[in-house]
PDB file of C-alpha atoms and ligand atoms in Angstrom:
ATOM      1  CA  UNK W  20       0.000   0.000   0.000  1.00  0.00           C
ATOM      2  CA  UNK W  21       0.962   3.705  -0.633  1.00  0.00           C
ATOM      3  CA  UNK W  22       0.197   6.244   1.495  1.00  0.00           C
ATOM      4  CA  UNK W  23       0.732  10.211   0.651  1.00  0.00           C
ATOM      5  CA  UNK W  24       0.159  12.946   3.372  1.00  0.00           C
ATOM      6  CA  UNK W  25      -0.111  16.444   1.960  1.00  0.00           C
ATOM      7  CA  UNK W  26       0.611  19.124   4.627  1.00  0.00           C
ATOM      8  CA  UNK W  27       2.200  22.018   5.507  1.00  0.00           C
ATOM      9  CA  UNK W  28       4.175  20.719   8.684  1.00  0.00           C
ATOM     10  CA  UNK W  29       5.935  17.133   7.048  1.00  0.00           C
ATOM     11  CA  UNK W  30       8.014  17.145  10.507  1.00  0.00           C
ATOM     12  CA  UNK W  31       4.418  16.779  12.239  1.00  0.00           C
ATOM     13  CA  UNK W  32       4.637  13.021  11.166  1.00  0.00           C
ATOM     14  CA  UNK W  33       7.952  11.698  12.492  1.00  0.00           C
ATOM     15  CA  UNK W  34       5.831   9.505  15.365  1.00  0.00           C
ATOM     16  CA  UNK W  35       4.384   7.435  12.724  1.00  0.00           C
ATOM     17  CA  UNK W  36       7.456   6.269  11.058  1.00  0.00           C
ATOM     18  CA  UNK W  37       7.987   4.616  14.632  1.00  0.00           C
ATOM     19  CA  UNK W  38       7.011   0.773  16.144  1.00  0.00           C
ATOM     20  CA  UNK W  39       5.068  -1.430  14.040  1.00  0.00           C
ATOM     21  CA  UNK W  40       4.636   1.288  11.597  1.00  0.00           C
ATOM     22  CA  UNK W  41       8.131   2.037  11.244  1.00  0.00           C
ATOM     23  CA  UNK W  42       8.571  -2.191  10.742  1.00  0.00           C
ATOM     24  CA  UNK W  43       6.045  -2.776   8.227  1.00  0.00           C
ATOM     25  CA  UNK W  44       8.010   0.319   6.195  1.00  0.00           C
ATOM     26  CA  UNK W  45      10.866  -1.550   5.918  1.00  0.00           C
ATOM     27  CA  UNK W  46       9.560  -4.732   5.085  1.00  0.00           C
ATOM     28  CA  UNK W  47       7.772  -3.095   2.218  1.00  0.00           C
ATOM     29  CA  UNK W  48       4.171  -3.553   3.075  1.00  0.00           C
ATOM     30  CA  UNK W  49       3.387   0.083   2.935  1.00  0.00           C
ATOM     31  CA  UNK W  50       5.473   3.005   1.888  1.00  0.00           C
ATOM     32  CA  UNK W  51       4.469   6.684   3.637  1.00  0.00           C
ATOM     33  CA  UNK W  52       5.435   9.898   1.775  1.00  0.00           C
ATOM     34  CA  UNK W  53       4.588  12.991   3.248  1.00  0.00           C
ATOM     35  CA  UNK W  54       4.739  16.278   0.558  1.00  0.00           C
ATOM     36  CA  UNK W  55       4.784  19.358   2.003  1.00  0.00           C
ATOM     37  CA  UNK W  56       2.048  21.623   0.113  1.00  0.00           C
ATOM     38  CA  UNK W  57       4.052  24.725   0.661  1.00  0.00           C
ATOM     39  CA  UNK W  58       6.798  23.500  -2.221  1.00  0.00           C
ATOM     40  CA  UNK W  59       3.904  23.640  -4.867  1.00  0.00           C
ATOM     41  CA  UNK W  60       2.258  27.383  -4.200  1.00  0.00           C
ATOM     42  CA  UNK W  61       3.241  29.978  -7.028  1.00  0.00           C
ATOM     43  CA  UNK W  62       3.653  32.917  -4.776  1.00  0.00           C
ATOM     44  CA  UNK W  63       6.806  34.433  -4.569  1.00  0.00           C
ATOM     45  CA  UNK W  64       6.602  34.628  -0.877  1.00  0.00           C
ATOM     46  CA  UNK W  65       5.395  30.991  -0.400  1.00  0.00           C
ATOM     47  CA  UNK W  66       1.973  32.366   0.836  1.00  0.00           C
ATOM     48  CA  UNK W  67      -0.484  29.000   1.061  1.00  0.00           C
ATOM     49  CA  UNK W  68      -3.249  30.706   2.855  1.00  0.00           C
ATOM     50  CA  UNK W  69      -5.598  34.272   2.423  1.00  0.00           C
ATOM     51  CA  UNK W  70      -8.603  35.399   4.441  1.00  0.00           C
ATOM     52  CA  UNK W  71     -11.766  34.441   3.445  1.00  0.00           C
ATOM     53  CA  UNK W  72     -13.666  35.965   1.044  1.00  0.00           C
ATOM     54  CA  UNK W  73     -16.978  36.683   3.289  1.00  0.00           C
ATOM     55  CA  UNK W  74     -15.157  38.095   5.952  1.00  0.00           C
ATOM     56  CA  UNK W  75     -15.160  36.050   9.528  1.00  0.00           C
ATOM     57  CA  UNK W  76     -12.093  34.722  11.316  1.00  0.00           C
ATOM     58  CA  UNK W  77      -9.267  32.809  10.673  1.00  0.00           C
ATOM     59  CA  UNK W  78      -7.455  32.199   7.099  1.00  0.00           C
ATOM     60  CA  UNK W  79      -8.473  29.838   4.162  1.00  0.00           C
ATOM     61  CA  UNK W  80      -5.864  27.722   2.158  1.00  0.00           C
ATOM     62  CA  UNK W  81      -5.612  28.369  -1.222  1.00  0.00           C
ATOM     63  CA  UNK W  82      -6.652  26.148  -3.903  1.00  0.00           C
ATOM     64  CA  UNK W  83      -3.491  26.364  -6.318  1.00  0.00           C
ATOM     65  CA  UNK W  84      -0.976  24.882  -4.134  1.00  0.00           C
ATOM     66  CA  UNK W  85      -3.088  22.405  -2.877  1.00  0.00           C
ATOM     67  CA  UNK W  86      -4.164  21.521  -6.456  1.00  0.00           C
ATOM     68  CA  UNK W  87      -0.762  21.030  -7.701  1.00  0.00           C
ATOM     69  CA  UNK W  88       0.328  19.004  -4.741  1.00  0.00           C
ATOM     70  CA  UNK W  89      -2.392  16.555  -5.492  1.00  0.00           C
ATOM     71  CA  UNK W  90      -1.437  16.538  -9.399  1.00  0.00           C
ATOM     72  CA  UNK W  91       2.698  16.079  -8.613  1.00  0.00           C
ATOM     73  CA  UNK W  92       1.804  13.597  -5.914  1.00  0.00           C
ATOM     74  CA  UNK W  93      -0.958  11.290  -7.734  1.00  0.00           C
ATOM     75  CA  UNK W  94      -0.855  12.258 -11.722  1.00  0.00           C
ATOM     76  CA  UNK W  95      -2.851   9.722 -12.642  1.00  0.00           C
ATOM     77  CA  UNK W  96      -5.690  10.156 -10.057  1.00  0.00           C
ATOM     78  CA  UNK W  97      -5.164   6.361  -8.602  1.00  0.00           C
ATOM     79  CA  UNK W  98      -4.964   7.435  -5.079  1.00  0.00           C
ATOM     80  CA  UNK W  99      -8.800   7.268  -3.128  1.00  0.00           C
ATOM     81  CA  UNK W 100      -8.527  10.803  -1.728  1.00  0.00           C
ATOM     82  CA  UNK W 101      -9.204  11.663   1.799  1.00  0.00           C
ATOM     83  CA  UNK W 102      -9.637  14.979   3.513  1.00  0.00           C
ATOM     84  CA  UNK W 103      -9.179  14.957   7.337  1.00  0.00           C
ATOM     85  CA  UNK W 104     -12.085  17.191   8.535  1.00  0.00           C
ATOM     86  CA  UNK W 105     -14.246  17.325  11.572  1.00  0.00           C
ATOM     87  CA  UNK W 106     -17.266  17.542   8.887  1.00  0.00           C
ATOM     88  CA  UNK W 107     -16.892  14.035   7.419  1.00  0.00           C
ATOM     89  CA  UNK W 108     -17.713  10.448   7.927  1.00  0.00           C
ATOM     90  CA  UNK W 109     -16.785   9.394  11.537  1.00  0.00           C
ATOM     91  CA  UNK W 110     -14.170   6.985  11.729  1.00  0.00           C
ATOM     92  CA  UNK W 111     -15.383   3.473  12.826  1.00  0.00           C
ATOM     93  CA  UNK W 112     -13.603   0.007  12.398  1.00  0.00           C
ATOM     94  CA  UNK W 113     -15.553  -0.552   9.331  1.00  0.00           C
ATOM     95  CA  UNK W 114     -14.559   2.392   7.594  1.00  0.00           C
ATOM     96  CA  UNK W 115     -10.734   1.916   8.508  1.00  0.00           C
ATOM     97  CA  UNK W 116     -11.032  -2.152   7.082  1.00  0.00           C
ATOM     98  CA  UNK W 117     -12.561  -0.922   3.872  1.00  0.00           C
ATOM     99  CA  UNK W 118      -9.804   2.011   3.873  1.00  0.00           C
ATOM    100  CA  UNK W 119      -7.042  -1.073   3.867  1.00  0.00           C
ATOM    101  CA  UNK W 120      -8.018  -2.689   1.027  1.00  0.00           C
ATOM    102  CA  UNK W 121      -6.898   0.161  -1.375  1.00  0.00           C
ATOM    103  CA  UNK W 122      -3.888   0.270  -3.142  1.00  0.00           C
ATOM    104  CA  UNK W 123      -3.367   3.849  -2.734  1.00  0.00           C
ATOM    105  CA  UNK W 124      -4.476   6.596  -0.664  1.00  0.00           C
ATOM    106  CA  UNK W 125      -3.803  10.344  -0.304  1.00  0.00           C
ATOM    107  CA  UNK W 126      -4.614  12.008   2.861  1.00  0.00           C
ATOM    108  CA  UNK W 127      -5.132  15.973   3.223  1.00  0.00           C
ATOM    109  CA  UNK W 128      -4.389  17.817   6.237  1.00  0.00           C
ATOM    110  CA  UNK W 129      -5.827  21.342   6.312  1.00  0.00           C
ATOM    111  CA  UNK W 130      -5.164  24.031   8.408  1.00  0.00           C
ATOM    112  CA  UNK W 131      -6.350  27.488   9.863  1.00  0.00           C
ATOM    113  CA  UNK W 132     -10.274  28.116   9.224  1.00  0.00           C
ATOM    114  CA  UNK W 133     -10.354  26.007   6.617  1.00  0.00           C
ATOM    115  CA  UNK W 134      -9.569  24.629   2.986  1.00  0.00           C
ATOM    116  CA  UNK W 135     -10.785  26.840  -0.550  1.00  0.00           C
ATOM    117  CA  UNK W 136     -14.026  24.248  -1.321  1.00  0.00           C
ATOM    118  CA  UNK W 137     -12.797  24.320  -4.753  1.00  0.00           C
ATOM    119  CA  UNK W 138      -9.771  22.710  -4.664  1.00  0.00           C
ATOM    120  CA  UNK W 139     -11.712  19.517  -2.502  1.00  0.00           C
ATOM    121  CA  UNK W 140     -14.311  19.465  -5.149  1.00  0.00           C
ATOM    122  CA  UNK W 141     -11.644  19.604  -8.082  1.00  0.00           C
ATOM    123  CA  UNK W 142      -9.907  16.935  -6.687  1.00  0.00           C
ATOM    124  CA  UNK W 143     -12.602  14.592  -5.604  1.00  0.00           C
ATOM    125  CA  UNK W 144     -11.934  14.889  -2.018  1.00  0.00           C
ATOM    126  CA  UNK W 145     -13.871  12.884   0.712  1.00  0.00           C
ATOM    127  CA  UNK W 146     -13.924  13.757   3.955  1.00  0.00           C
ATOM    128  CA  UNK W 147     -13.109  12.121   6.692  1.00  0.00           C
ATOM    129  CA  UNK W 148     -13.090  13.281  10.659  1.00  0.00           C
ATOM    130  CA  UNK W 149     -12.064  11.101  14.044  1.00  0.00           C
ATOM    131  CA  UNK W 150     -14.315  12.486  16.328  1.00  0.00           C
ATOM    132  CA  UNK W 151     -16.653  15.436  17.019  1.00  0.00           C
ATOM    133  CA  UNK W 152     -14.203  17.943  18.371  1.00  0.00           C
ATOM    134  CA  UNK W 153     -11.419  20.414  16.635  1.00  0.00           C
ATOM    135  CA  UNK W 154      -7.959  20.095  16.134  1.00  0.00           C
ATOM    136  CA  UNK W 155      -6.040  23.073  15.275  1.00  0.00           C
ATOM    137  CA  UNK W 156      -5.035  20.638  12.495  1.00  0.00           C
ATOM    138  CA  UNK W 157      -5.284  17.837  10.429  1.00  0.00           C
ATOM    139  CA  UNK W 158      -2.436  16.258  11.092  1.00  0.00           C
ATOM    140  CA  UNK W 159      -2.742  14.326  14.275  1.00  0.00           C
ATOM    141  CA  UNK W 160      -5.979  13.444  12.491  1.00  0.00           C
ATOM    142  CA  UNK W 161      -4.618  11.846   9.615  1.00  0.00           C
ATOM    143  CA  UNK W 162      -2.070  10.230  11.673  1.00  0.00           C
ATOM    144  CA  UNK W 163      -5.189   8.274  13.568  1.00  0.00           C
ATOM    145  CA  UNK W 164      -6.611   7.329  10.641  1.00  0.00           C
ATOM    146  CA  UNK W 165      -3.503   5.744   9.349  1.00  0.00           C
ATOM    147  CA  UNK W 166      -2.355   3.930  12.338  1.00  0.00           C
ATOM    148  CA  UNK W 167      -5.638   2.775  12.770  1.00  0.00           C
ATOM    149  CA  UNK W 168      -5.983   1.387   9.183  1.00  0.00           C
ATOM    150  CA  UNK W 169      -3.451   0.092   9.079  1.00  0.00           C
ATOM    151  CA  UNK W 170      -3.423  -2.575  11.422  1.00  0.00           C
ATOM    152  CA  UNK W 171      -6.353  -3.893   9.384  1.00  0.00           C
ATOM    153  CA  UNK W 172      -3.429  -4.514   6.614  1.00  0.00           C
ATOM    154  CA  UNK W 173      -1.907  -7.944   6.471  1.00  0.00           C
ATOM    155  CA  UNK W 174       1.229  -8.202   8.246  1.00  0.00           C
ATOM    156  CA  UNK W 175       1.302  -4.779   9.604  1.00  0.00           C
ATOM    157  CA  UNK W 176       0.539  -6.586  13.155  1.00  0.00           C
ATOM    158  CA  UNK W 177       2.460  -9.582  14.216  1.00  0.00           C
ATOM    159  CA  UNK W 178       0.498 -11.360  14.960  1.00  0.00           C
ATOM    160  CA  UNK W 179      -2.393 -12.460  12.710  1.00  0.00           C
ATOM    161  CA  UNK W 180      -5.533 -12.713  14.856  1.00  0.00           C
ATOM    162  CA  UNK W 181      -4.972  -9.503  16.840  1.00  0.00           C
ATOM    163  CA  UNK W 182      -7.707  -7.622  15.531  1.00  0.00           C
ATOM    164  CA  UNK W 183     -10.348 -10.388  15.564  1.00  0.00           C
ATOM    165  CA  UNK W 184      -9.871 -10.537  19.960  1.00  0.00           C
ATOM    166  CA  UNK W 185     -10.156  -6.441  20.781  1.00  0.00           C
ATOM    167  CA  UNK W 186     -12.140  -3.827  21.502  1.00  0.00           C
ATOM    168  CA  UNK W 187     -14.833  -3.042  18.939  1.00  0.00           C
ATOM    169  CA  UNK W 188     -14.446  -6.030  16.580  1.00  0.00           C
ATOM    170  CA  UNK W 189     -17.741  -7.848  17.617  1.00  0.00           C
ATOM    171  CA  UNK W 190     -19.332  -4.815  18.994  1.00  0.00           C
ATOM    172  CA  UNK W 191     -17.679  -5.706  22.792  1.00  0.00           C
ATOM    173  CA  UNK W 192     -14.942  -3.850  24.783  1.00  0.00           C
ATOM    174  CA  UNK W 193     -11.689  -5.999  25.078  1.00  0.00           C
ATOM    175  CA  UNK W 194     -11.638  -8.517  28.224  1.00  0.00           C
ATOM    176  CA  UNK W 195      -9.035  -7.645  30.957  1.00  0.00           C
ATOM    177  CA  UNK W 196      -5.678  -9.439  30.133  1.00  0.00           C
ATOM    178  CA  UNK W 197      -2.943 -10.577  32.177  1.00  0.00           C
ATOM    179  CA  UNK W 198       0.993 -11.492  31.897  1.00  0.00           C
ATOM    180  CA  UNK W 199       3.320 -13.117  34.690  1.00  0.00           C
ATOM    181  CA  UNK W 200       3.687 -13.091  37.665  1.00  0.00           C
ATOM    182  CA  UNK W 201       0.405 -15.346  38.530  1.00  0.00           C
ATOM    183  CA  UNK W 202       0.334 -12.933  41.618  1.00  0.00           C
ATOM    184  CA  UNK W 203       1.595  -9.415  41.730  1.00  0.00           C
ATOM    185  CA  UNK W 204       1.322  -7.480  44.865  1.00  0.00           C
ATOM    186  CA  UNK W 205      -0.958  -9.595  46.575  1.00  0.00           C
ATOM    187  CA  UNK W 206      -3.406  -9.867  43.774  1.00  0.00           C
ATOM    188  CA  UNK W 207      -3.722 -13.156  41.864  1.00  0.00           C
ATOM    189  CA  UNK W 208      -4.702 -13.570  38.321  1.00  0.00           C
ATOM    190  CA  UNK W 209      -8.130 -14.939  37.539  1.00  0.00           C
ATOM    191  CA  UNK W 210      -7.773 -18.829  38.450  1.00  0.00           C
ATOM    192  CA  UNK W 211      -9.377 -19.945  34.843  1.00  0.00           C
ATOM    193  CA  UNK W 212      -6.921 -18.392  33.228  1.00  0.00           C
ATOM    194  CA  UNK W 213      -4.573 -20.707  34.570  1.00  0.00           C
ATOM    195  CA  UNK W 214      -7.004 -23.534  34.120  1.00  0.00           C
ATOM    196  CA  UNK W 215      -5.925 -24.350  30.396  1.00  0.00           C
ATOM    197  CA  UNK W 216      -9.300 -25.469  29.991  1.00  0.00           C
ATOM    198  CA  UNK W 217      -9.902 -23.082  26.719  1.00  0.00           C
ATOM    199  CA  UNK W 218     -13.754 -23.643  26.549  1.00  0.00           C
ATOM    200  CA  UNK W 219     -13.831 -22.024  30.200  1.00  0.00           C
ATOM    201  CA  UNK W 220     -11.482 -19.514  29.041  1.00  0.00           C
ATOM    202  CA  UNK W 221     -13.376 -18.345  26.336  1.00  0.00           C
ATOM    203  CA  UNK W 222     -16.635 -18.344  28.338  1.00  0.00           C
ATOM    204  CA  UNK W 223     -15.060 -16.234  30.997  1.00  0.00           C
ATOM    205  CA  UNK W 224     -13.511 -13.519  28.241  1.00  0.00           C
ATOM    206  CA  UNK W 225     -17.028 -13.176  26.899  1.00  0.00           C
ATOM    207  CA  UNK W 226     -18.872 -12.572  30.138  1.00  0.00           C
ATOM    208  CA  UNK W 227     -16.346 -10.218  31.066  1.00  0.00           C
ATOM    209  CA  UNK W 228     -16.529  -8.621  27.864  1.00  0.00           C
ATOM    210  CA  UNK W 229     -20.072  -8.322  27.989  1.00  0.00           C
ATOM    211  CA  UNK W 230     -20.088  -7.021  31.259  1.00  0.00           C
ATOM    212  CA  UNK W 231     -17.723  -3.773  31.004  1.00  0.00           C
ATOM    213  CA  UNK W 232     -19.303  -2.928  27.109  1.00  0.00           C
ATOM    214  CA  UNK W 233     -22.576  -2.784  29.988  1.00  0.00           C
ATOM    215  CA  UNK W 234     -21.349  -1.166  32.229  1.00  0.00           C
ATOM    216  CA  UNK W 235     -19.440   1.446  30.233  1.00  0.00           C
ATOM    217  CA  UNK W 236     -20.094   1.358  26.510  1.00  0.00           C
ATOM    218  CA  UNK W 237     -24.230   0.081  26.830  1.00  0.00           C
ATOM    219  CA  UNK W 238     -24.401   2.308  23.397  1.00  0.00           C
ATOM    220  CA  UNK W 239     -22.131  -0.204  21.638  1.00  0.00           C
ATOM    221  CA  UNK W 240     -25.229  -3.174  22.469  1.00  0.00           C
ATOM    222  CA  UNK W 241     -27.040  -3.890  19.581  1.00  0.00           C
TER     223      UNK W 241
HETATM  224  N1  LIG M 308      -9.289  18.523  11.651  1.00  0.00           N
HETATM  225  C1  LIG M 308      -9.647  19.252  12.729  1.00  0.00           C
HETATM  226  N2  LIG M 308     -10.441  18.555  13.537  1.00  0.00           N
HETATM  227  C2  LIG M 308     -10.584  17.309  12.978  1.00  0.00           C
HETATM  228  C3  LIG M 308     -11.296  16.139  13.334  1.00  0.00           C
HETATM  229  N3  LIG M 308     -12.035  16.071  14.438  1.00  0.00           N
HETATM  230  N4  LIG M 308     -11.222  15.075  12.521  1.00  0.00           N
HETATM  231  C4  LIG M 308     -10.499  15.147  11.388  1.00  0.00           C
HETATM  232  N5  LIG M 308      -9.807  16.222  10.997  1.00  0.00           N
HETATM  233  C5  LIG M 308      -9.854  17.315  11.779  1.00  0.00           C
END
């Protein structure tokens, strides 16, 4: 998979080069580029943004060097094209699987008040948001969505069946999990965990799934 990031601040994005990220990279699965729009605007001072025409606060980003980033970055218009914005779809664990079967995607980050509608519309822009609150940017935004989708991606985890067992994937919260010691500070691990007996096991990692998605998450109960 390919994955372009057009925004103004490229050094925003050095976090998700890191971990399993940063692993799948160099085994080749998926190869991050991030352009920085600011190398593609005409103006002689390197202006990307103007106020908006209107009036109201804040500055717009311009349409040209956004335009041309998309055009030097994805010529051929192969790349399904994503605009991080607290006006689109929400992001949900369905949207981020269907995300991870493309070949090719090209996420932009605006800034300021906003991004000139035009160049979204000439470029065929959807939008895409990870929550209903603002950012001061789309960055962090777009760095969600990726990390996110991309653990739907073959071999980006390590192991295979790690998205299948947590939170989410069959409309549950994740089951508490424990590691060695068997006791830690006085408090013991749950004695069926130790039981081996996997039928039990399983039975007790629903309940207890089913109980805290009650408890906390009763909205998530379909
Ligand atoms: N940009 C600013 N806020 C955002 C949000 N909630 N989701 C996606 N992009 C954003």
């Amino acid at each position: 998979m390919r994955i372009d990031i057009l925004t103004l601040f490229p050094d925003m994005f050095a976090p998700l080069h890191q971990s399993m990220i940063g692993r799948a990279e160099k085994s080749g699965i998926v190869n991050i580029h991030e352009e920085d729009i600011r190398l593609h605007t005409k103006d002689k001072h390197f202006k990307c943004d103007d106020v908006p025409y209107g009036g109201g606060a804040g500055m717009v980003m311009l349409p040209q060097p956004i335009v041309d980033c998309v055009r030097s970055v994805d010529p051929e218009g192969k790349a399904r094209r994503i605009f991080m914005s607290p006006r689109g779809r929400t992001l949900d664990p369905y949207i981020a699987k269907e995300l991870a079967q493309e070949e090719r995607l090209l996420f932009l980050c605006g800034h300021y008040e906003g991004v000139d509608q035009r160049a979204l519309d000439i470029c065929g822009f959807e939008e895409l948001s990870i929550g209903d609150y603002v950012l001061t940017g789309g960055e962090l935004a777009a760095m969600v969505a990726i990390d996110v989708l991309l653990r739907f991606v073959p071999g980006v985890l390590g192991c295979a069946g790690s998205t299948e067992e947590e939170s989410f994937s069959h409309g549950l919260l994740e089951y508490p999990q424990y590691t060695r010691p068997a006791v830690f500070e006085g408090r013991e691990v749950p004695e069926v965990l130790l039981s081996g007996h996997h039928a039990n096991i399983a039975r007790w990692r629903r309940e207890q799934s089913e109980m805290l998605t009650a408890a906390r998450r009763p909205d998530l109960k379909k």
